Tab-separated table of C-alpha atoms in Angstrom:
chain	number	residue	atom	x	y	z
A	1	MET	CA	-24.025	44.310	84.371
A	2	ASN	CA	-21.868	43.982	81.304
A	3	LYS	CA	-23.164	40.460	80.753
A	4	GLN	CA	-26.759	41.708	80.932
A	5	THR	CA	-25.957	44.515	78.502
A	6	ASN	CA	-24.404	42.049	76.063
A	7	TRP	CA	-27.449	39.794	76.146
A	8	THR	CA	-29.710	42.794	75.613
A	9	ALA	CA	-27.660	43.857	72.591
A	10	ILE	CA	-27.694	40.345	71.148
A	11	THR	CA	-31.470	40.148	71.641
A	12	ILE	CA	-31.934	43.456	69.817
A	13	VAL	CA	-29.749	42.274	66.925
A	14	ILE	CA	-31.728	39.020	66.628
A	15	ILE	CA	-35.031	40.935	66.595
A	16	VAL	CA	-33.740	43.317	63.908
A	17	VAL	CA	-32.440	40.429	61.754
A	18	LEU	CA	-35.747	38.578	62.062
A	19	ALA	CA	-37.664	41.734	61.172
A	20	ILE	CA	-35.516	42.370	58.080
A	21	GLY	CA	-35.815	38.715	57.090
A	22	SER	CA	-39.570	38.858	57.477
A	23	ILE	CA	-39.811	41.974	55.298
A	24	PHE	CA	-37.540	40.415	52.672
A	25	PHE	CA	-39.581	37.196	52.662
A	26	MET	CA	-42.839	39.139	52.227
A	27	LYS	CA	-41.364	41.029	49.254
A	28	LEU	CA	-40.243	37.770	47.656
A	29	LEU	CA	-43.700	36.297	48.168
A	30	LYS	CA	-45.337	39.385	46.675
A	31	ASN	CA	-42.969	39.379	43.693
A	32	ASP	CA	-43.656	35.680	43.095
A	33	GLU	CA	-47.406	36.307	43.110
A	34	THR	CA	-46.950	39.266	40.741
A	35	ASN	CA	-44.838	37.180	38.361
A	36	LYS	CA	-47.434	34.396	38.380
A	37	GLU	CA	-50.161	36.925	37.638
A	38	GLN	CA	-48.159	38.444	34.760
A	39	THR	CA	-47.425	34.997	33.326
A	40	THR	CA	-51.103	34.116	33.442
A	41	GLN	CA	-51.974	37.378	31.699
A	42	GLU	CA	-49.377	36.721	28.983
A	43	GLN	CA	-50.708	33.212	28.324
A	44	THR	CA	-54.341	34.287	28.285
A	45	PRO	CA	-55.226	36.148	25.078
A	46	LYS	CA	-57.049	39.457	25.278
A	47	GLN	CA	-60.677	39.598	24.265
A	48	ASN	CA	-60.833	40.619	20.606
A	49	THR	CA	-62.954	43.782	20.484
A	50	ASN	CA	-62.509	44.495	16.766
A	51	LYS	CA	-65.630	44.596	14.606
A	52	PRO	CA	-65.958	42.649	11.334
A	53	LEU	CA	-65.324	44.590	8.134
A	54	ASP	CA	-67.171	44.351	4.834
A	55	PRO	CA	-66.224	40.900	3.411
A	56	THR	CA	-66.228	42.226	-0.166
A	57	ILE	CA	-63.098	44.232	0.675
A	58	PHE	CA	-61.069	41.018	0.904
A	59	GLN	CA	-61.870	39.767	-2.623
A	60	TYR	CA	-61.495	36.204	-1.387
A	61	GLU	CA	-62.281	34.654	-4.772
A	62	ALA	CA	-59.017	36.011	-6.242
A	63	GLN	CA	-56.709	34.756	-3.462
A	64	PRO	CA	-54.813	31.500	-2.816
A	65	MET	CA	-56.941	29.400	-0.460
A	66	LEU	CA	-56.498	26.276	1.628
A	67	GLY	CA	-59.425	24.490	3.231
A	68	SER	CA	-62.921	23.237	2.630
A	69	ASP	CA	-65.168	24.986	0.130
A	70	THR	CA	-68.019	24.639	2.625
A	71	ALA	CA	-66.207	26.172	5.623
A	72	THR	CA	-67.923	29.328	6.863
A	73	VAL	CA	-64.967	30.844	8.710
A	74	LYS	CA	-62.449	32.697	6.556
A	75	VAL	CA	-58.957	33.449	7.894
A	76	ALA	CA	-56.840	35.931	5.931
A	77	GLU	CA	-53.119	36.543	6.445
A	78	PHE	CA	-51.216	39.508	4.991
A	79	ALA	CA	-47.475	38.857	4.873
A	80	ASP	CA	-44.139	40.012	3.469
A	81	TYR	CA	-41.600	37.336	2.499
A	82	LYS	CA	-38.815	39.397	4.103
A	83	CYS	CA	-40.644	39.858	7.400
A	84	PRO	CA	-39.046	37.851	10.270
A	85	ALA	CA	-42.358	37.770	12.142
A	86	CYS	CA	-44.006	36.269	9.044
A	87	LYS	CA	-41.389	33.514	9.077
A	88	TYR	CA	-42.297	32.826	12.708
A	89	PHE	CA	-45.987	32.741	11.824
A	90	SER	CA	-45.305	30.326	8.956
A	91	GLU	CA	-43.247	27.957	11.098
A	92	GLU	CA	-44.980	28.181	14.474
A	93	ILE	CA	-48.564	29.427	14.097
A	94	PHE	CA	-49.640	28.181	10.665
A	95	PRO	CA	-48.874	24.459	11.295
A	96	GLN	CA	-51.195	24.549	14.317
A	97	LEU	CA	-53.891	26.290	12.295
A	98	LYS	CA	-53.533	23.712	9.543
A	99	LYS	CA	-53.785	20.782	11.934
A	100	ASP	CA	-56.673	22.105	14.029
A	101	TYR	CA	-58.792	23.947	11.492
A	102	ILE	CA	-57.706	23.626	7.833
A	103	ASP	CA	-57.245	19.845	7.672
A	104	THR	CA	-60.444	19.348	9.667
A	105	GLY	CA	-62.472	21.424	7.200
A	106	LYS	CA	-63.415	24.129	9.708
A	107	ILE	CA	-61.847	27.176	8.038
A	108	GLN	CA	-60.697	28.582	4.735
A	109	PHE	CA	-57.209	30.115	4.917
A	110	TYR	CA	-56.340	32.908	2.461
A	111	SER	CA	-52.910	34.320	1.648
A	112	TYR	CA	-52.248	37.967	0.710
A	113	ASN	CA	-49.050	39.774	-0.234
A	114	LEU	CA	-48.123	42.972	1.554
A	115	ALA	CA	-44.724	43.625	-0.007
A	116	PHE	CA	-43.632	46.794	1.779
A	117	LEU	CA	-40.286	46.166	3.467
A	118	ALA	CA	-37.976	46.434	0.436
A	119	PRO	CA	-37.934	46.286	-3.377
A	120	ASP	CA	-37.090	42.565	-3.285
A	121	SER	CA	-40.216	41.996	-1.181
A	122	LEU	CA	-42.085	42.879	-4.356
A	123	THR	CA	-39.888	40.499	-6.376
A	124	ALA	CA	-40.668	37.565	-4.051
A	125	ALA	CA	-44.371	38.404	-4.126
A	126	MET	CA	-44.422	38.631	-7.938
A	127	VAL	CA	-42.751	35.236	-8.296
A	128	GLY	CA	-45.290	33.830	-5.854
A	129	GLU	CA	-48.157	35.202	-7.949
A	130	ALA	CA	-46.606	33.650	-11.068
A	131	VAL	CA	-46.321	30.273	-9.337
A	132	TYR	CA	-49.967	30.514	-8.242
A	133	LYS	CA	-51.104	31.290	-11.788
A	134	GLN	CA	-49.336	28.176	-13.064
A	135	ASN	CA	-50.080	25.761	-10.204
A	136	LYS	CA	-52.341	26.705	-7.309
A	137	GLU	CA	-51.106	23.910	-5.028
A	138	ALA	CA	-47.467	24.742	-5.778
A	139	TYR	CA	-48.042	28.251	-4.426
A	140	TRP	CA	-48.193	26.918	-0.869
A	141	THR	CA	-44.944	25.009	-1.375
A	142	TYR	CA	-43.321	28.215	-2.643
A	143	ASN	CA	-44.701	30.202	0.268
A	144	GLU	CA	-43.222	27.825	2.842
A	145	LEU	CA	-39.957	27.388	0.926
A	146	VAL	CA	-39.166	31.103	0.634
A	147	LEU	CA	-39.940	31.836	4.271
A	148	LYS	CA	-37.884	28.835	5.360
A	149	ASN	CA	-34.912	30.206	3.379
A	150	GLN	CA	-35.455	33.786	4.499
A	151	GLN	CA	-32.264	35.787	5.074
A	152	ASN	CA	-31.373	39.003	6.861
A	153	GLU	CA	-34.097	41.599	6.410
A	154	ALA	CA	-31.527	44.313	5.597
A	155	LYS	CA	-29.970	42.250	2.808
A	156	ASN	CA	-31.234	42.344	-0.789
A	157	TRP	CA	-31.527	38.559	-0.996
A	158	ALA	CA	-34.933	37.884	-2.633
A	159	THR	CA	-33.684	38.345	-6.191
A	160	THR	CA	-35.090	36.528	-9.202
A	161	ASP	CA	-31.841	34.537	-9.493
A	162	PHE	CA	-32.122	33.342	-5.886
A	163	LEU	CA	-35.832	32.560	-6.143
A	164	TYR	CA	-35.584	30.790	-9.511
A	165	ASP	CA	-32.720	28.654	-8.207
A	166	LEU	CA	-34.745	27.803	-5.106
A	167	ILE	CA	-37.738	26.749	-7.203
A	168	GLU	CA	-35.700	24.820	-9.758
A	169	LYS	CA	-34.008	22.772	-7.024
A	170	ASN	CA	-37.108	22.093	-4.916
A	171	MET	CA	-40.222	22.375	-7.096
A	172	PRO	CA	-40.054	20.127	-10.196
A	173	GLU	CA	-43.772	20.673	-10.790
A	174	VAL	CA	-43.105	24.264	-11.887
A	175	ASN	CA	-42.303	25.036	-15.522
A	176	MET	CA	-39.437	27.507	-15.219
A	177	GLU	CA	-39.707	28.964	-18.721
A	178	GLN	CA	-43.389	29.651	-18.243
A	179	LEU	CA	-42.744	31.058	-14.768
A	180	LYS	CA	-40.138	33.553	-15.979
A	181	LYS	CA	-42.429	34.803	-18.739
A	182	SER	CA	-45.216	35.274	-16.219
A	183	VAL	CA	-42.973	37.280	-13.886
A	184	GLU	CA	-41.795	39.500	-16.720
A	185	ASN	CA	-45.285	40.615	-17.715
A	186	GLU	CA	-47.298	43.109	-15.692
A	187	GLU	CA	-50.005	40.689	-14.530
A	188	ALA	CA	-48.016	39.291	-11.590
A	189	LYS	CA	-47.134	42.795	-10.430
A	190	GLU	CA	-50.729	43.957	-10.799
A	191	ASN	CA	-51.938	41.139	-8.547
A	192	VAL	CA	-49.439	42.133	-5.849
A	193	ILE	CA	-50.602	45.740	-6.110
A	194	LYS	CA	-54.216	44.589	-5.740
A	195	ASP	CA	-53.281	42.863	-2.462
A	196	SER	CA	-51.505	46.015	-1.285
A	197	ASN	CA	-54.575	48.098	-2.102
A	198	ILE	CA	-56.728	45.757	-0.016
A	199	ALA	CA	-54.246	46.093	2.855
A	200	GLN	CA	-54.344	49.875	2.508
A	201	THR	CA	-58.143	49.869	2.649
A	202	LEU	CA	-57.935	47.765	5.810
A	203	GLU	CA	-55.364	50.221	7.232
A	204	ILE	CA	-52.883	47.455	8.001
A	205	SER	CA	-49.746	48.840	9.626
A	206	GLY	CA	-47.564	45.730	9.862
A	207	THR	CA	-47.172	42.045	9.095
A	208	PRO	CA	-48.313	39.436	9.691
A	209	ALA	CA	-51.851	40.814	9.897
A	210	VAL	CA	-54.533	38.187	10.484
A	211	PHE	CA	-58.280	38.566	10.018
A	212	VAL	CA	-60.997	36.099	10.973
A	213	ASN	CA	-64.262	36.681	9.103
A	214	GLY	CA	-63.197	40.271	8.591
A	215	MET	CA	-62.124	40.898	12.198
A	216	GLU	CA	-58.461	41.686	12.778
A	217	VAL	CA	-56.801	39.543	15.450
A	218	GLU	CA	-54.934	41.930	17.735
A	219	GLU	CA	-52.369	39.310	18.797
A	220	SER	CA	-51.595	37.582	15.506
A	221	MET	CA	-48.382	36.072	16.911
A	222	ASN	CA	-50.300	34.380	19.727
A	223	TYR	CA	-51.900	31.146	18.522
A	224	GLU	CA	-54.321	31.115	21.433
A	225	ALA	CA	-55.614	34.548	20.389
A	226	VAL	CA	-56.122	33.421	16.798
A	227	LYS	CA	-57.754	30.205	18.008
A	228	GLN	CA	-60.068	32.070	20.377
A	229	THR	CA	-61.338	34.320	17.579
A	230	ILE	CA	-61.900	31.339	15.290
A	231	GLU	CA	-63.780	29.421	17.966
A	232	GLU	CA	-66.043	32.402	18.592
A	233	GLU	CA	-66.892	32.549	14.889
A	234	LEU	CA	-67.506	28.800	14.676
A	235	LYS	CA	-70.174	29.107	17.383
A	236	LYS	CA	-72.208	31.553	15.319
């Protein structure tokens, strides 16, 4: 009798263990499927539902541009030199854009200053405008160079001394005396303010902000989202 009772107890324990194991396995399976679904959603960009804005707002003719003069798709980026996300865009997103669309003559890429994070954001933007006035091609070198050497956002690092030293050591094509005079006058500052006014009209709330033919890309840090919007415009 005791032996039969023991076997009954053991059988019950085995059934309970198997039941718990089955439940646990089903939860793991469900979680794995959920994780796969979330990963797929993260990799797949959302459909861009934004409507194109009046192209005259962007004043493209006054901005630094890379690309073919005959390209019909215009991509505009608003950035702050002190913005860490803008550094990421410059190093991770822009090279892909350049390879796939700028170098192939499919788009025109425009650069805008939105110097809002700190006073030295304005300084970096003003120096950039002065470089552009002197040498349009050198502007893009400056843009990449400053973002590459970006420091802590909370630190007041983008001073004229720092920026001039950076240019003098890396950009021999720039006339430093002419550059300094250009920064000192109000023209460079006025051009930065013009960019900020455009951004204000567009109601931009952060950087980098990317527009494709006047439509804001909701996921500007996702290359696939930017690419998807460009491809849709190229089909038109």
